[in-house]
CSV table of C-alpha atoms in Angstrom, one decimal:
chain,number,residue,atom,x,y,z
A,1,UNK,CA,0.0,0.0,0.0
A,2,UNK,CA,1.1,3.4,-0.7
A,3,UNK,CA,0.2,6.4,1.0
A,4,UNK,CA,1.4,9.9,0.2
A,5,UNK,CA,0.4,12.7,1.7
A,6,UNK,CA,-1.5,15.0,-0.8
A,7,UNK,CA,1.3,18.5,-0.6
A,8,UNK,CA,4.0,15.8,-0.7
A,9,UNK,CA,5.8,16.6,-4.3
A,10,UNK,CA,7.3,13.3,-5.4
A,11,UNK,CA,9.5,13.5,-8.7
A,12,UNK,CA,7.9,11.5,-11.5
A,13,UNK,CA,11.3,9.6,-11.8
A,14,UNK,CA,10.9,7.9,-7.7
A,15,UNK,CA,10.4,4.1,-7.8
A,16,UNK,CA,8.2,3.1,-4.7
A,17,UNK,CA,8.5,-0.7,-4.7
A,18,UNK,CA,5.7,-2.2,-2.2
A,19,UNK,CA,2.5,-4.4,-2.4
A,20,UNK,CA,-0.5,-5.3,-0.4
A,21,UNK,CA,1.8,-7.0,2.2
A,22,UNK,CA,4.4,-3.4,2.7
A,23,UNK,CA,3.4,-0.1,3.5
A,24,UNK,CA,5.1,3.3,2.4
A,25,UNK,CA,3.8,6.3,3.6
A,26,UNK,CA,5.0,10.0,2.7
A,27,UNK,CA,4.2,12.7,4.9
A,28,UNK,CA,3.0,16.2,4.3
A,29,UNK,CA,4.9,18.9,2.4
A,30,UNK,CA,7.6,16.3,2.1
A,31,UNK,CA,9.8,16.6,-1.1
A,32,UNK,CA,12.0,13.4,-3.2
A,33,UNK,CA,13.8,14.4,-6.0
A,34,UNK,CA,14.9,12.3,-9.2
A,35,UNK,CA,16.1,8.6,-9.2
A,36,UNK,CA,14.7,7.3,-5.7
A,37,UNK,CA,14.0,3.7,-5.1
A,38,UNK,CA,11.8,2.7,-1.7
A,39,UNK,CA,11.4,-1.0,-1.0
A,40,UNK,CA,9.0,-2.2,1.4
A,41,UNK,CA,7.7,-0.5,4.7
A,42,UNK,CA,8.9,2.4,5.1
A,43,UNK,CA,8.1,5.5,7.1
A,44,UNK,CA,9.0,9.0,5.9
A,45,UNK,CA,7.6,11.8,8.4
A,46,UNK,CA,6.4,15.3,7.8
A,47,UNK,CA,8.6,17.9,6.1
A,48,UNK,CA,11.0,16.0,4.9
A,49,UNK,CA,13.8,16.7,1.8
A,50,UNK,CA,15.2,13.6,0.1
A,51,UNK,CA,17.7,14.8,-3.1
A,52,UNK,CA,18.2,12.4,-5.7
A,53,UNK,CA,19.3,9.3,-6.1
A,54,UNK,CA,18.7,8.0,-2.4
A,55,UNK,CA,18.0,4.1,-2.1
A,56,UNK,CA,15.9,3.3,1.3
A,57,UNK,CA,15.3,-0.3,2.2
A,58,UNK,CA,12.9,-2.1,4.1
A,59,UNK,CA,12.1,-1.5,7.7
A,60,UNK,CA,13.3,2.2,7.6
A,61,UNK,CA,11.4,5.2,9.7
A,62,UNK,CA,12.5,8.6,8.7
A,63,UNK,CA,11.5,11.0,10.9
A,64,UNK,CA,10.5,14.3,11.0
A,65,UNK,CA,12.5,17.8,9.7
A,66,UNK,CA,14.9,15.2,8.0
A,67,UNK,CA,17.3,15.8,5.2
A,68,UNK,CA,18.9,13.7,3.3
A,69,UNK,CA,22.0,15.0,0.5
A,70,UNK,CA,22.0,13.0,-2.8
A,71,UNK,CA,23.4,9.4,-3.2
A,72,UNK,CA,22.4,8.3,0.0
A,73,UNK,CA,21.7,4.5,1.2
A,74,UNK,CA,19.9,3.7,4.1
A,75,UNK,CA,20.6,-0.3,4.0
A,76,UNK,CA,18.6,-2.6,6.2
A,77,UNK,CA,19.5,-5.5,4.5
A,78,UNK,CA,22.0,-7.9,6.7
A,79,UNK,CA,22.4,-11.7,7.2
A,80,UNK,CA,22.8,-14.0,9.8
A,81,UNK,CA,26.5,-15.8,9.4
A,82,UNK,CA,26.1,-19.3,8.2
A,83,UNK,CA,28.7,-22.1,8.0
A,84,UNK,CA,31.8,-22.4,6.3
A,85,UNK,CA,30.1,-23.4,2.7
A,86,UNK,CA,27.9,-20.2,2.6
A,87,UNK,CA,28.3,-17.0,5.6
A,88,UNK,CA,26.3,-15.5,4.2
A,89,UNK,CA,23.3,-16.8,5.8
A,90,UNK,CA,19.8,-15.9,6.5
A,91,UNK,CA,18.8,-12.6,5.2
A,92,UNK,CA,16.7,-10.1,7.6
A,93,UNK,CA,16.4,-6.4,7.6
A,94,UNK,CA,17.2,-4.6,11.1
A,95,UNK,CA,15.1,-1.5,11.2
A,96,UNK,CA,16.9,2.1,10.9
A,97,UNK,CA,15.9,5.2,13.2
A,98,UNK,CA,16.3,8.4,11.7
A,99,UNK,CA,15.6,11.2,13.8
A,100,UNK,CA,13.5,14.2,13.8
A,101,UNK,CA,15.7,17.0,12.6
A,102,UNK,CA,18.5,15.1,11.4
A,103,UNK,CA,20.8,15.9,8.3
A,104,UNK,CA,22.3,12.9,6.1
A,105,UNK,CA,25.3,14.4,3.9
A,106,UNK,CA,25.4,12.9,0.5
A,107,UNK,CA,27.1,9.4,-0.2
A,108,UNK,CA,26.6,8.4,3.3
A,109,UNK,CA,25.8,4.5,4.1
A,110,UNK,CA,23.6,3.8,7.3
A,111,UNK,CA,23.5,-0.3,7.7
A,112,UNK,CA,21.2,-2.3,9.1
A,113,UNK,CA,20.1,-1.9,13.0
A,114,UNK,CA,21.2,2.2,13.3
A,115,UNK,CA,19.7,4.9,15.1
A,116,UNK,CA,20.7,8.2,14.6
A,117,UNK,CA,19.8,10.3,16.9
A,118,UNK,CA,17.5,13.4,16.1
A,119,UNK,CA,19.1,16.7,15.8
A,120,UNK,CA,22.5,14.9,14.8
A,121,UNK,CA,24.2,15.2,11.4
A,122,UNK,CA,25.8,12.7,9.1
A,123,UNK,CA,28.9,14.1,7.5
A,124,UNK,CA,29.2,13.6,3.4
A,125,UNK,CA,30.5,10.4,2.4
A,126,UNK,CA,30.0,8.6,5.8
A,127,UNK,CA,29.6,4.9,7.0
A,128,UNK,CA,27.3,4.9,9.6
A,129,UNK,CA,27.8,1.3,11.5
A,130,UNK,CA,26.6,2.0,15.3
A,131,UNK,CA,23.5,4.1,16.7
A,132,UNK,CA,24.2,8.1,17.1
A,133,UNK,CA,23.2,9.6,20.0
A,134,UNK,CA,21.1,13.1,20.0
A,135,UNK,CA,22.7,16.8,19.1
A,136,UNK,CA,26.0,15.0,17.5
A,137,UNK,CA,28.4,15.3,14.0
A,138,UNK,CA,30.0,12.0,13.2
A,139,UNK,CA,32.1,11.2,10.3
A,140,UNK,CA,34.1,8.8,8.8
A,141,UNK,CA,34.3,5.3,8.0
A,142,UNK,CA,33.4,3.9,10.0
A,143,UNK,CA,31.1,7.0,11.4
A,144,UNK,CA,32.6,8.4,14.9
A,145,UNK,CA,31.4,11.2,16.8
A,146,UNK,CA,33.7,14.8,15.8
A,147,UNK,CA,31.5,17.0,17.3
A,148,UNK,CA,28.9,17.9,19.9
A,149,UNK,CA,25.8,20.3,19.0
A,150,UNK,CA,23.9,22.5,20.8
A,151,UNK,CA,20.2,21.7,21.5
């Protein structure tokens, strides 16, 4: 099922990827630019900005006040590691947390299981592999905190 609100203004060019089984939903006056792909549920608040090119998988809540630079990946997808023949093993998707007023620079990575915290910020080209608390800047690869925000 897809649900946008009706002010949201969706680029012709967004692939939303779901069924009777998933749920995205698209909040008010919430904007996605060019080349998108959404696949399965997915939650994207109020007042968001996505730019182009951003690739969001299952099991993902954006929050609120979000924004989110182009070429950003928001990957769920992880497996459980098998035996020696295959380690790759069972596939599942561990949810990701984005908070209300948070900034994701473009060409970041978030993997599966991460929270970031809301009023934090995701320098460009990060890899974000551990929850981030509230009011922070990480950066890198992997993502560390740099600096602390006011509230």
């Amino acid at each position: 099922m897809l649900n946008i609100a009706d002010d949201a203004d969706i680029d012709a060019q967004v692939v939303f990827n779901h069924s009777d089984r998933v749920t995205i939903t698209v909040g008010a006056n919430t904007r996605i630019y060019r080349g998108s792909e959404f696949t399965g549920d997915i939650l994207v608040g109020s007042d968001v900005f996505i730019n182009r090119d951003c690739y969001v998988r299952p099991n993902t809540t954006i929050g609120d006040r979000v924004n989110i630079g182009p070429f950003v990946r928001l990957v769920t997808d992880t497996h459980d590691v098998g035996p020696h023949e295959r380690r790759a093993g069972t596939v599942r998707h561990d949810a990701i947390v984005i908070g209300d007023g948070s900034w994701i620079g473009a060409s970041s990575t978030v993997l599966a299981g991460v929270r970031i915290g809301a009023g934090s910020v995701v320098a460009a080209g990060s890899v974000v592999t551990d929850d981030v608390p509230d009011d922070v800047v990480v950066a890198g690869v992997p993502a560390k905190i740099v600096k602390r925000l006011a509230r």
